[in-house]
Amino acid sequence: MFATGELLNQYITDSSTTKNAFVQLLGIDRSSFFQILKGKRLPTTLQLNCILNNLPISGEEKNHIRDVYLSEKMPTTAYNSRKTIVNLFKILCRDDASLNVPSDKDSTSPVHIISTGNTFDSEEKTTVLNGTQQINDFLRSSLFSLLGSDISYEIDIFVPISLLLKLRFFDTIRVLSMDERSKALTYKHILKYPAKFSMINNDIISDITSYISFLVNVNADFHSYYYYDPNLTDNSMGLLFPYYLLLPDGILLLNSSCEKAVFTTDKILHTAYIDEYNSLKDHLASMTENIENIENTVPYLTDLPDETKTYYISYLPGLSYLATDELVDAFFPPSEREFYKRHYKAFQHTDYKEFIAPTGILDIMNDGSFKEFSVIIKSRGLDDNKYLIDTVLNRIGKSLFMADQDVFPISKNWSVYCIEHDRVIFAPVIKGKKSIVITEKNFVEAFTEFLENIKDDVILLDSEICLKEMTKLGAQ
């Protein structure tokens, strides 16, 4: 018995329409309809969308039914990947909301943070810290004290993300990044996972989700690395101080619960830890990093094997994918044409799909312009506007698909690239933020699997209906 049918049956029973009248309204085969309601079979995606579109229930209730439906339709790993990735897009949309909040301060003005004084003394010492709050205060004070120096510092971290969250470390970095002087700070984070544990995949994806939630709201120079340790077992958590942060003048050693720490400025020990950390880092795979400019990926994309699957998710259609020599020559200044031709041609040999928000198309129709990063293509009249719109409409259902924003929210301020089995890139549309590059294999595989199966999901709108509606609007 499928719970999806039982839910639909309950909602239809509670509505003012009889089941016989409802099936006539839908135009669904009568026998199939009643088998669905009895839980004997799952509806197809189109059938489910048709039923939900005619049920007088809230968006939240519809999403609950969709979620139950997908949990019954999809393999467990694919379903979990889907939930994680849809949640990531919700995180990006929350960042949209935060960027739209008016502020009394000029966003380009530096925020000056008052330091509690330099933590480090010239003579060597050891300090014992008790309790998460005391450790947090000490760490916060130590990092703030670095802002007054002209020297660039690297903070090396070997602590699980769960404990960094407990210490509110990411909140501290977020506040620090508001000060222009924090650009002198670089953070390197190493994470260790047990080998041969199937459940570890979900743990890694959860950690990366925490990273993205942090990185979309901060402009810090932050890199993370990971490795699998076949000797890592629960017993290793019994070590006295298994985790540490390497600060410029000392080591903060943490116990496994972050309830006790020891800070030491012993120079010999400090040097030994730094050497060991760098030696380990040099042999690890990158997990996440943030980069200043997405354009440095163009040579990489050009060198991808032919027919590599590439995906692009953005509020507006991507210039990189819709561009032609004709379009570039018609709309770009002569000084920029060669650069953008090189950019869009980097994708031509790939097998790409693009997912956008329907409201993004409507914005183009109303405004007559495309916007991607710092580029704006503005039509010069009705003929130009028709050319731009027709270019998009001709791709709907082929290389371009529209997402249901109620189920799969797409950010206005972040675009997402996924290169099959290789990397995922979160690229800011607005200036002033860094791109986030993720190469951790579990996350990339989950993202790739989600996008490969997206046409069987309920997050896409029917292409034929979209094309008819958009063509109708474009003719007005």
Tab-separated table of C-alpha atoms in Angstrom:
chain	number	residue	atom	x	y	z
A	1	MET	CA	0.000	0.000	0.000
A	2	PHE	CA	1.333	3.413	-0.987
A	3	ALA	CA	0.861	6.241	1.515
A	4	THR	CA	0.661	8.763	-1.359
A	5	GLY	CA	-2.701	7.385	-2.449
A	6	GLU	CA	-4.029	7.344	1.111
A	7	LEU	CA	-3.102	11.019	1.522
A	8	LEU	CA	-4.717	12.002	-1.777
A	9	ASN	CA	-7.829	10.019	-0.904
A	10	GLN	CA	-8.129	11.829	2.432
A	11	TYR	CA	-7.729	15.304	0.907
A	12	ILE	CA	-10.220	14.605	-1.886
A	13	THR	CA	-12.717	13.157	0.640
A	14	ASP	CA	-12.385	16.335	2.734
A	15	SER	CA	-12.969	18.572	-0.301
A	16	SER	CA	-16.375	19.653	-1.542
A	17	THR	CA	-15.968	17.671	-4.795
A	18	THR	CA	-16.973	14.016	-5.134
A	19	LYS	CA	-14.409	11.534	-6.395
A	20	ASN	CA	-16.469	10.850	-9.534
A	21	ALA	CA	-16.636	14.550	-10.339
A	22	PHE	CA	-12.932	14.943	-9.539
A	23	VAL	CA	-11.822	12.187	-11.924
A	24	GLN	CA	-13.950	13.722	-14.694
A	25	LEU	CA	-12.358	17.109	-14.023
A	26	LEU	CA	-8.857	15.634	-14.251
A	27	GLY	CA	-9.361	13.559	-17.367
A	28	ILE	CA	-7.343	10.702	-15.812
A	29	ASP	CA	-8.271	7.097	-16.576
A	30	ARG	CA	-10.960	6.181	-14.040
A	31	SER	CA	-9.556	2.742	-13.177
A	32	SER	CA	-6.045	4.135	-12.649
A	33	PHE	CA	-7.402	6.989	-10.536
A	34	PHE	CA	-9.185	4.729	-8.044
A	35	GLN	CA	-6.208	2.346	-7.865
A	36	ILE	CA	-4.072	5.343	-6.913
A	37	LEU	CA	-6.520	6.424	-4.200
A	38	LYS	CA	-6.593	2.887	-2.773
A	39	GLY	CA	-2.789	2.912	-2.539
A	40	LYS	CA	-2.398	0.027	-5.008
A	41	ARG	CA	-0.181	2.005	-7.386
A	42	LEU	CA	1.729	5.254	-7.530
A	43	PRO	CA	0.605	8.016	-9.863
A	44	THR	CA	2.918	9.176	-12.620
A	45	THR	CA	4.537	12.574	-12.152
A	46	LEU	CA	2.079	14.148	-14.604
A	47	GLN	CA	-0.884	12.510	-12.841
A	48	LEU	CA	0.283	13.728	-9.448
A	49	ASN	CA	0.795	17.272	-10.725
A	50	CYS	CA	-2.650	17.206	-12.328
A	51	ILE	CA	-4.280	16.073	-9.064
A	52	LEU	CA	-2.382	18.581	-6.896
A	53	ASN	CA	-3.151	21.466	-9.256
A	54	ASN	CA	-6.867	20.825	-8.747
A	55	LEU	CA	-6.858	20.163	-5.006
A	56	PRO	CA	-7.914	23.155	-2.849
A	57	ILE	CA	-5.085	22.729	-0.327
A	58	SER	CA	-2.129	24.847	0.764
A	59	GLY	CA	1.297	24.841	-0.860
A	60	GLU	CA	2.741	23.321	2.312
A	61	GLU	CA	0.279	20.420	2.129
A	62	LYS	CA	1.062	19.868	-1.562
A	63	ASN	CA	4.781	19.770	-0.819
A	64	HIS	CA	4.171	17.224	1.931
A	65	ILE	CA	2.334	14.962	-0.534
A	66	ARG	CA	5.142	15.404	-3.092
A	67	ASP	CA	7.694	14.482	-0.455
A	68	VAL	CA	5.826	11.309	0.517
A	69	TYR	CA	5.408	10.444	-3.164
A	70	LEU	CA	9.122	10.783	-3.901
A	71	SER	CA	10.097	8.803	-0.792
A	72	GLU	CA	8.033	5.899	-2.171
A	73	LYS	CA	9.096	6.323	-5.791
A	74	MET	CA	12.841	6.880	-5.477
A	75	PRO	CA	15.668	4.731	-4.074
A	76	THR	CA	16.626	5.831	-0.561
A	77	THR	CA	20.001	7.286	-1.578
A	78	ALA	CA	18.488	9.282	-4.449
A	79	TYR	CA	15.687	10.552	-2.208
A	80	ASN	CA	18.150	11.662	0.485
A	81	SER	CA	20.307	13.390	-2.136
A	82	ARG	CA	17.272	15.208	-3.462
A	83	LYS	CA	16.263	16.480	-0.027
A	84	THR	CA	19.797	17.706	0.675
A	85	ILE	CA	20.126	19.532	-2.639
A	86	VAL	CA	16.691	21.140	-2.538
A	87	ASN	CA	17.580	22.312	0.975
A	88	LEU	CA	20.760	23.899	-0.415
A	89	PHE	CA	18.712	25.931	-2.857
A	90	LYS	CA	16.543	27.093	0.016
A	91	ILE	CA	19.738	28.256	1.740
A	92	LEU	CA	20.663	30.283	-1.342
A	93	CYS	CA	17.186	31.814	-1.468
A	94	ARG	CA	17.472	32.785	2.200
A	95	ASP	CA	20.666	34.614	1.238
A	96	ASP	CA	18.604	36.487	-1.403
A	97	ALA	CA	16.306	37.679	1.349
A	98	SER	CA	19.202	38.840	3.541
A	99	LEU	CA	20.692	40.822	0.660
A	100	ASN	CA	17.396	42.598	0.077
A	101	VAL	CA	17.143	43.858	3.676
A	102	PRO	CA	17.828	47.643	3.671
A	103	SER	CA	20.731	48.810	5.772
A	104	ASP	CA	21.588	52.199	7.230
A	105	LYS	CA	25.255	51.491	6.599
A	106	ASP	CA	27.122	51.665	3.310
A	107	SER	CA	27.933	48.038	2.484
A	108	THR	CA	31.338	49.106	1.134
A	109	SER	CA	32.388	50.798	4.371
A	110	PRO	CA	34.639	48.788	6.672
A	111	VAL	CA	33.177	47.614	9.948
A	112	HIS	CA	35.636	48.186	12.784
A	113	ILE	CA	35.617	45.517	15.449
A	114	ILE	CA	36.932	46.383	18.887
A	115	SER	CA	39.492	43.820	19.957
A	116	THR	CA	39.697	42.653	23.549
A	117	GLY	CA	43.472	42.870	23.310
A	118	ASN	CA	46.246	40.611	22.087
A	119	THR	CA	45.886	37.131	23.503
A	120	PHE	CA	49.535	36.212	23.163
A	121	ASP	CA	52.405	37.216	25.387
A	122	SER	CA	56.053	37.128	24.383
A	123	GLU	CA	56.909	34.504	27.009
A	124	GLU	CA	55.753	30.923	26.623
A	125	LYS	CA	52.738	29.856	28.655
A	126	THR	CA	49.995	27.253	28.934
A	127	THR	CA	46.367	28.132	29.674
A	128	VAL	CA	43.611	25.669	30.588
A	129	LEU	CA	40.101	26.582	29.416
A	130	ASN	CA	36.946	25.015	30.832
A	131	GLY	CA	33.548	25.024	29.144
A	132	THR	CA	32.431	25.831	25.603
A	133	GLN	CA	31.745	29.488	26.390
A	134	GLN	CA	35.225	30.114	27.789
A	135	ILE	CA	36.814	28.406	24.775
A	136	ASN	CA	34.630	30.420	22.412
A	137	ASP	CA	35.524	33.713	24.132
A	138	PHE	CA	39.221	32.891	24.043
A	139	LEU	CA	39.153	31.922	20.364
A	140	ARG	CA	37.117	34.972	19.409
A	141	SER	CA	39.476	37.299	21.280
A	142	SER	CA	42.525	35.649	19.697
A	143	LEU	CA	41.205	36.054	16.163
A	144	PHE	CA	40.071	39.652	16.690
A	145	SER	CA	43.532	40.556	17.965
A	146	LEU	CA	45.018	39.688	14.554
A	147	LEU	CA	43.099	42.422	12.759
A	148	GLY	CA	45.454	45.219	13.808
A	149	SER	CA	48.500	43.664	12.134
A	150	ASP	CA	49.789	44.261	8.614
A	151	ILE	CA	50.947	40.634	8.409
A	152	SER	CA	48.941	37.950	6.595
A	153	TYR	CA	48.033	35.015	8.830
A	154	GLU	CA	46.880	31.456	8.183
A	155	ILE	CA	44.599	29.714	10.684
A	156	ASP	CA	44.889	25.915	10.436
A	157	ILE	CA	41.981	23.872	11.752
A	158	PHE	CA	41.632	20.180	12.569
A	159	VAL	CA	38.210	20.072	14.221
A	160	PRO	CA	34.920	18.402	13.096
A	161	ILE	CA	32.303	20.798	11.763
A	162	SER	CA	29.854	19.782	14.497
A	163	LEU	CA	32.279	21.053	17.150
A	164	LEU	CA	33.025	24.257	15.219
A	165	LEU	CA	29.287	24.901	15.188
A	166	LYS	CA	29.180	24.246	18.934
A	167	LEU	CA	31.945	26.827	19.399
A	168	ARG	CA	30.101	29.270	17.100
A	169	PHE	CA	33.341	29.476	15.134
A	170	PHE	CA	31.584	30.217	11.832
A	171	ASP	CA	29.650	33.054	13.482
A	172	THR	CA	32.960	34.515	14.627
A	173	ILE	CA	34.418	34.343	11.101
A	174	ARG	CA	31.264	35.931	9.703
A	175	VAL	CA	31.641	38.910	12.038
A	176	LEU	CA	35.374	39.151	11.343
A	177	SER	CA	34.779	39.216	7.579
A	178	MET	CA	32.802	42.456	7.956
A	179	ASP	CA	36.091	44.213	8.671
A	180	GLU	CA	38.214	44.995	5.604
A	181	ARG	CA	41.343	44.075	7.551
A	182	SER	CA	40.186	40.447	7.799
A	183	LYS	CA	41.309	39.929	4.186
A	184	ALA	CA	44.753	39.250	5.654
A	185	LEU	CA	43.393	36.055	7.256
A	186	THR	CA	43.265	32.695	5.444
A	187	TYR	CA	41.600	29.609	6.909
A	188	LYS	CA	42.579	26.005	6.095
A	189	HIS	CA	40.413	23.205	7.471
A	190	ILE	CA	41.186	19.460	7.403
A	191	LEU	CA	38.429	16.916	8.054
A	192	LYS	CA	38.922	13.210	8.746
A	193	TYR	CA	36.314	10.526	8.061
A	194	PRO	CA	36.316	6.788	8.806
A	195	ALA	CA	36.851	4.518	5.823
A	196	LYS	CA	34.495	1.683	4.848
A	197	PHE	CA	31.427	3.162	6.510
A	198	SER	CA	28.497	3.496	4.083
A	199	MET	CA	26.704	6.025	6.293
A	200	ILE	CA	29.666	8.386	6.113
A	201	ASN	CA	28.422	9.648	2.738
A	202	ASN	CA	25.475	11.348	4.422
A	203	ASP	CA	27.774	12.807	7.083
A	204	ILE	CA	30.037	14.345	4.452
A	205	ILE	CA	27.121	15.802	2.483
A	206	SER	CA	25.718	17.227	5.732
A	207	ASP	CA	29.089	18.841	6.487
A	208	ILE	CA	29.249	20.420	3.029
A	209	THR	CA	25.718	21.759	3.479
A	210	SER	CA	26.923	23.478	6.650
A	211	TYR	CA	29.870	24.912	4.718
A	212	ILE	CA	27.652	26.337	1.996
A	213	SER	CA	25.292	27.865	4.544
A	214	PHE	CA	28.357	29.555	6.050
A	215	LEU	CA	30.180	30.553	2.859
A	216	VAL	CA	27.242	32.205	1.064
A	217	ASN	CA	27.052	34.693	3.922
A	218	VAL	CA	30.742	35.446	4.339
A	219	ASN	CA	33.608	36.724	2.222
A	220	ALA	CA	36.454	34.972	4.041
A	221	ASP	CA	39.262	33.101	2.306
A	222	PHE	CA	38.326	29.590	3.453
A	223	HIS	CA	39.555	26.223	2.088
A	224	SER	CA	38.773	22.725	3.313
A	225	TYR	CA	40.374	19.326	2.675
A	226	TYR	CA	39.417	15.786	3.633
A	227	TYR	CA	40.724	12.252	3.872
A	228	TYR	CA	39.621	8.784	4.966
A	229	ASP	CA	41.362	7.138	7.895
A	230	PRO	CA	40.970	3.313	7.938
A	231	ASN	CA	42.122	3.283	11.573
A	232	LEU	CA	39.532	5.773	12.781
A	233	THR	CA	37.096	4.137	15.182
A	234	ASP	CA	34.982	5.324	18.077
A	235	ASN	CA	37.870	4.488	20.418
A	236	SER	CA	39.963	7.257	18.861
A	237	MET	CA	37.539	9.764	20.401
A	238	GLY	CA	38.956	8.750	23.760
A	239	LEU	CA	42.176	10.628	23.056
A	240	LEU	CA	42.691	13.461	25.520
A	241	PHE	CA	42.903	16.323	22.979
A	242	PRO	CA	42.283	14.894	19.475
A	243	TYR	CA	41.483	18.253	17.797
A	244	TYR	CA	43.315	21.545	17.440
A	245	LEU	CA	43.492	25.001	15.872
A	246	LEU	CA	46.863	26.418	14.916
A	247	LEU	CA	46.867	30.150	15.636
A	248	PRO	CA	49.828	32.366	14.665
A	249	ASP	CA	51.442	32.259	18.137
A	250	GLY	CA	50.119	29.078	19.681
A	251	ILE	CA	48.060	25.884	19.580
A	252	LEU	CA	44.524	25.523	20.915
A	253	LEU	CA	44.067	21.827	21.788
A	254	LEU	CA	40.437	20.638	22.151
A	255	ASN	CA	38.967	17.559	23.744
A	256	SER	CA	36.340	15.483	21.914
A	257	SER	CA	33.370	17.331	23.445
A	258	CYS	CA	34.791	20.872	23.228
A	259	GLU	CA	34.247	21.250	26.966
A	260	LYS	CA	37.951	21.512	27.792
A	261	ALA	CA	40.888	23.040	25.937
A	262	VAL	CA	44.539	23.820	26.468
A	263	PHE	CA	46.271	26.727	24.785
A	264	THR	CA	50.057	26.607	24.621
A	265	THR	CA	52.588	28.987	23.108
A	266	ASP	CA	55.415	26.471	23.193
A	267	LYS	CA	57.362	27.402	20.044
A	268	ILE	CA	58.905	23.966	19.416
A	269	LEU	CA	55.516	22.229	19.714
A	270	HIS	CA	53.871	24.919	17.579
A	271	THR	CA	56.419	24.457	14.788
A	272	ALA	CA	56.059	20.674	14.915
A	273	TYR	CA	52.270	20.895	14.599
A	274	ILE	CA	52.493	23.316	11.650
A	275	ASP	CA	54.969	21.082	9.816
A	276	GLU	CA	52.793	18.014	10.363
A	277	TYR	CA	49.633	19.872	9.302
A	278	ASN	CA	51.191	21.157	6.069
A	279	SER	CA	52.649	17.750	5.263
A	280	LEU	CA	49.198	16.171	5.652
A	281	LYS	CA	47.387	18.919	3.717
A	282	ASP	CA	49.700	18.597	0.720
A	283	HIS	CA	48.480	15.025	0.149
A	284	LEU	CA	44.739	15.591	0.620
A	285	ALA	CA	41.856	16.114	-1.767
A	286	SER	CA	40.157	19.487	-1.750
A	287	MET	CA	36.661	19.528	-0.296
A	288	THR	CA	35.581	23.158	-0.704
A	289	GLU	CA	37.258	26.410	-1.640
A	290	ASN	CA	36.104	29.864	-2.582
A	291	ILE	CA	37.539	31.760	-5.534
A	292	GLU	CA	37.356	35.379	-6.615
A	293	ASN	CA	36.357	34.900	-10.241
A	294	ILE	CA	34.358	32.143	-11.918
A	295	GLU	CA	35.903	33.033	-15.269
A	296	ASN	CA	39.104	31.194	-14.436
A	297	THR	CA	37.123	27.975	-14.990
A	298	VAL	CA	36.784	28.666	-18.753
A	299	PRO	CA	40.073	26.918	-19.711
A	300	TYR	CA	39.043	23.980	-17.511
A	301	LEU	CA	35.651	23.705	-19.254
A	302	THR	CA	37.261	23.916	-22.677
A	303	ASP	CA	39.413	20.882	-21.844
A	304	LEU	CA	36.514	18.687	-20.668
A	305	PRO	CA	35.978	15.492	-22.704
A	306	ASP	CA	33.322	15.786	-25.413
A	307	GLU	CA	29.723	15.190	-24.317
A	308	THR	CA	30.551	15.615	-20.637
A	309	LYS	CA	27.268	16.285	-18.856
A	310	THR	CA	27.136	19.861	-17.571
A	311	TYR	CA	24.246	21.460	-15.731
A	312	TYR	CA	23.366	25.061	-14.994
A	313	ILE	CA	20.707	26.276	-12.545
A	314	SER	CA	19.914	29.982	-12.487
A	315	TYR	CA	17.028	32.426	-12.151
A	316	LEU	CA	17.676	33.705	-15.686
A	317	PRO	CA	18.822	31.776	-18.769
A	318	GLY	CA	22.614	31.706	-18.935
A	319	LEU	CA	24.365	33.825	-21.502
A	320	SER	CA	27.078	31.200	-21.645
A	321	TYR	CA	24.672	28.661	-23.106
A	322	LEU	CA	22.403	30.765	-25.304
A	323	ALA	CA	25.102	32.950	-26.852
A	324	THR	CA	26.056	32.824	-30.519
A	325	ASP	CA	28.562	34.859	-32.497
A	326	GLU	CA	25.598	36.770	-33.882
A	327	LEU	CA	24.302	37.625	-30.422
A	328	VAL	CA	27.722	38.633	-29.079
A	329	ASP	CA	28.464	40.830	-32.116
A	330	ALA	CA	25.035	42.458	-31.877
A	331	PHE	CA	24.949	43.262	-28.160
A	332	PHE	CA	28.492	43.382	-26.736
A	333	PRO	CA	30.995	46.231	-26.988
A	334	PRO	CA	33.836	45.407	-29.429
A	335	SER	CA	36.390	45.295	-26.602
A	336	GLU	CA	34.491	42.481	-24.835
A	337	ARG	CA	33.420	40.300	-27.760
A	338	GLU	CA	36.441	38.033	-27.943
A	339	PHE	CA	36.319	37.286	-24.226
A	340	TYR	CA	32.629	36.301	-24.238
A	341	LYS	CA	32.948	34.227	-27.392
A	342	ARG	CA	35.698	32.267	-25.651
A	343	HIS	CA	33.421	31.911	-22.626
A	344	TYR	CA	30.336	30.499	-24.330
A	345	LYS	CA	32.313	28.300	-26.741
A	346	ALA	CA	33.797	26.534	-23.737
A	347	PHE	CA	30.409	24.803	-23.292
A	348	GLN	CA	29.576	23.903	-26.879
A	349	HIS	CA	31.189	20.459	-26.827
A	350	THR	CA	29.404	19.444	-23.603
A	351	ASP	CA	26.013	17.799	-23.129
A	352	TYR	CA	24.360	20.506	-21.046
A	353	LYS	CA	20.977	21.111	-19.489
A	354	GLU	CA	19.783	24.313	-17.953
A	355	PHE	CA	17.102	24.828	-15.288
A	356	ILE	CA	15.594	28.247	-14.706
A	357	ALA	CA	12.725	29.986	-12.913
A	358	PRO	CA	9.653	30.815	-15.055
A	359	THR	CA	9.537	34.248	-13.422
A	360	GLY	CA	13.043	34.810	-14.803
A	361	ILE	CA	11.648	34.491	-18.343
A	362	LEU	CA	8.849	36.898	-17.466
A	363	ASP	CA	11.423	39.388	-16.188
A	364	ILE	CA	13.201	39.214	-19.550
A	365	MET	CA	9.945	39.773	-21.389
A	366	ASN	CA	9.062	42.739	-19.223
A	367	ASP	CA	12.527	44.291	-19.083
A	368	GLY	CA	13.984	43.198	-22.411
A	369	SER	CA	17.390	42.362	-20.946
A	370	PHE	CA	19.586	39.521	-19.765
A	371	LYS	CA	21.797	39.809	-16.706
A	372	GLU	CA	24.603	37.442	-15.775
A	373	PHE	CA	27.313	38.440	-13.276
A	374	SER	CA	28.370	41.961	-14.319
A	375	VAL	CA	27.030	41.573	-17.874
A	376	ILE	CA	23.762	43.138	-18.979
A	377	ILE	CA	22.406	42.677	-22.502
A	378	LYS	CA	19.738	45.301	-23.086
A	379	SER	CA	17.532	45.133	-26.172
A	380	ARG	CA	17.416	48.229	-28.369
A	381	GLY	CA	13.810	47.818	-29.446
A	382	LEU	CA	11.046	45.367	-30.287
A	383	ASP	CA	13.092	43.431	-32.872
A	384	ASP	CA	15.913	42.862	-30.406
A	385	ASN	CA	13.485	41.883	-27.669
A	386	LYS	CA	11.809	39.336	-29.962
A	387	TYR	CA	15.197	37.927	-30.958
A	388	LEU	CA	16.234	37.435	-27.321
A	389	ILE	CA	12.925	35.859	-26.319
A	390	ASP	CA	12.771	33.575	-29.368
A	391	THR	CA	16.317	32.404	-28.621
A	392	VAL	CA	15.099	31.213	-25.212
A	393	LEU	CA	11.742	29.805	-26.320
A	394	ASN	CA	13.408	27.646	-28.989
A	395	ARG	CA	15.358	25.861	-26.251
A	396	ILE	CA	12.491	25.047	-23.859
A	397	GLY	CA	12.158	21.282	-23.466
A	398	LYS	CA	15.446	20.702	-25.329
A	399	SER	CA	18.360	22.120	-23.381
A	400	LEU	CA	16.345	24.453	-21.150
A	401	PHE	CA	13.778	23.444	-18.522
A	402	MET	CA	11.657	25.368	-16.036
A	403	ALA	CA	11.476	24.554	-12.348
A	404	ASP	CA	8.455	24.719	-10.100
A	405	GLN	CA	9.553	27.466	-7.712
A	406	ASP	CA	7.238	26.207	-4.968
A	407	VAL	CA	9.130	22.907	-4.904
A	408	PHE	CA	12.572	23.816	-6.221
A	409	PRO	CA	13.349	27.454	-5.337
A	410	ILE	CA	16.011	29.088	-7.505
A	411	SER	CA	18.022	32.002	-6.166
A	412	LYS	CA	18.186	35.350	-7.936
A	413	ASN	CA	21.680	36.006	-6.609
A	414	TRP	CA	23.394	32.624	-7.017
A	415	SER	CA	23.861	30.434	-10.089
A	416	VAL	CA	24.939	26.808	-9.805
A	417	TYR	CA	27.125	24.810	-12.199
A	418	CYS	CA	27.477	21.040	-11.954
A	419	ILE	CA	30.129	19.234	-13.978
A	420	GLU	CA	29.353	15.506	-14.155
A	421	HIS	CA	31.160	13.548	-11.420
A	422	ASP	CA	33.742	16.313	-11.019
A	423	ARG	CA	32.640	19.494	-9.248
A	424	VAL	CA	29.791	21.784	-8.251
A	425	ILE	CA	30.225	25.561	-8.371
A	426	PHE	CA	28.036	28.113	-6.601
A	427	ALA	CA	28.638	31.393	-8.441
A	428	PRO	CA	27.363	34.765	-7.142
A	429	VAL	CA	25.467	36.851	-9.678
A	430	ILE	CA	26.277	40.037	-7.789
A	431	LYS	CA	29.720	41.488	-7.183
A	432	GLY	CA	31.440	41.362	-3.809
A	433	LYS	CA	31.089	37.638	-3.101
A	434	LYS	CA	33.319	34.707	-3.940
A	435	SER	CA	32.369	31.585	-5.865
A	436	ILE	CA	32.210	28.331	-3.877
A	437	VAL	CA	33.793	25.294	-5.528
A	438	ILE	CA	33.043	21.792	-4.183
A	439	THR	CA	34.997	18.784	-5.444
A	440	GLU	CA	34.245	16.235	-2.696
A	441	LYS	CA	33.187	13.107	-4.586
A	442	ASN	CA	30.182	12.077	-2.436
A	443	PHE	CA	28.582	15.499	-2.757
A	444	VAL	CA	29.285	15.814	-6.495
A	445	GLU	CA	27.905	12.314	-7.123
A	446	ALA	CA	24.738	13.151	-5.165
A	447	PHE	CA	24.306	16.417	-7.067
A	448	THR	CA	24.915	14.716	-10.417
A	449	GLU	CA	22.444	11.941	-9.607
A	450	PHE	CA	19.819	14.491	-8.608
A	451	LEU	CA	20.164	16.413	-11.884
A	452	GLU	CA	20.315	13.297	-14.036
A	453	ASN	CA	16.965	12.170	-12.622
A	454	ILE	CA	15.357	15.579	-12.429
A	455	LYS	CA	13.074	15.004	-15.428
A	456	ASP	CA	11.358	12.211	-13.487
A	457	ASP	CA	10.876	14.477	-10.488
A	458	VAL	CA	7.959	16.812	-9.717
A	459	ILE	CA	10.107	19.942	-9.595
A	460	LEU	CA	9.942	20.619	-13.344
A	461	LEU	CA	7.025	22.252	-15.083
A	462	ASP	CA	5.574	20.666	-18.196
A	463	SER	CA	7.639	22.017	-21.118
A	464	GLU	CA	4.796	22.062	-23.656
A	465	ILE	CA	2.554	24.075	-21.345
A	466	CYS	CA	5.424	26.464	-20.530
A	467	LEU	CA	6.227	26.940	-24.203
A	468	LYS	CA	2.604	27.726	-25.063
A	469	GLU	CA	2.257	30.198	-22.216
A	470	MET	CA	5.587	31.914	-22.888
A	471	THR	CA	4.912	32.109	-26.631
A	472	LYS	CA	1.529	33.660	-25.877
A	473	LEU	CA	3.122	36.232	-23.562
A	474	GLY	CA	5.912	36.953	-26.043
A	475	ALA	CA	3.372	37.747	-28.748
A	476	GLN	CA	1.623	40.341	-26.621
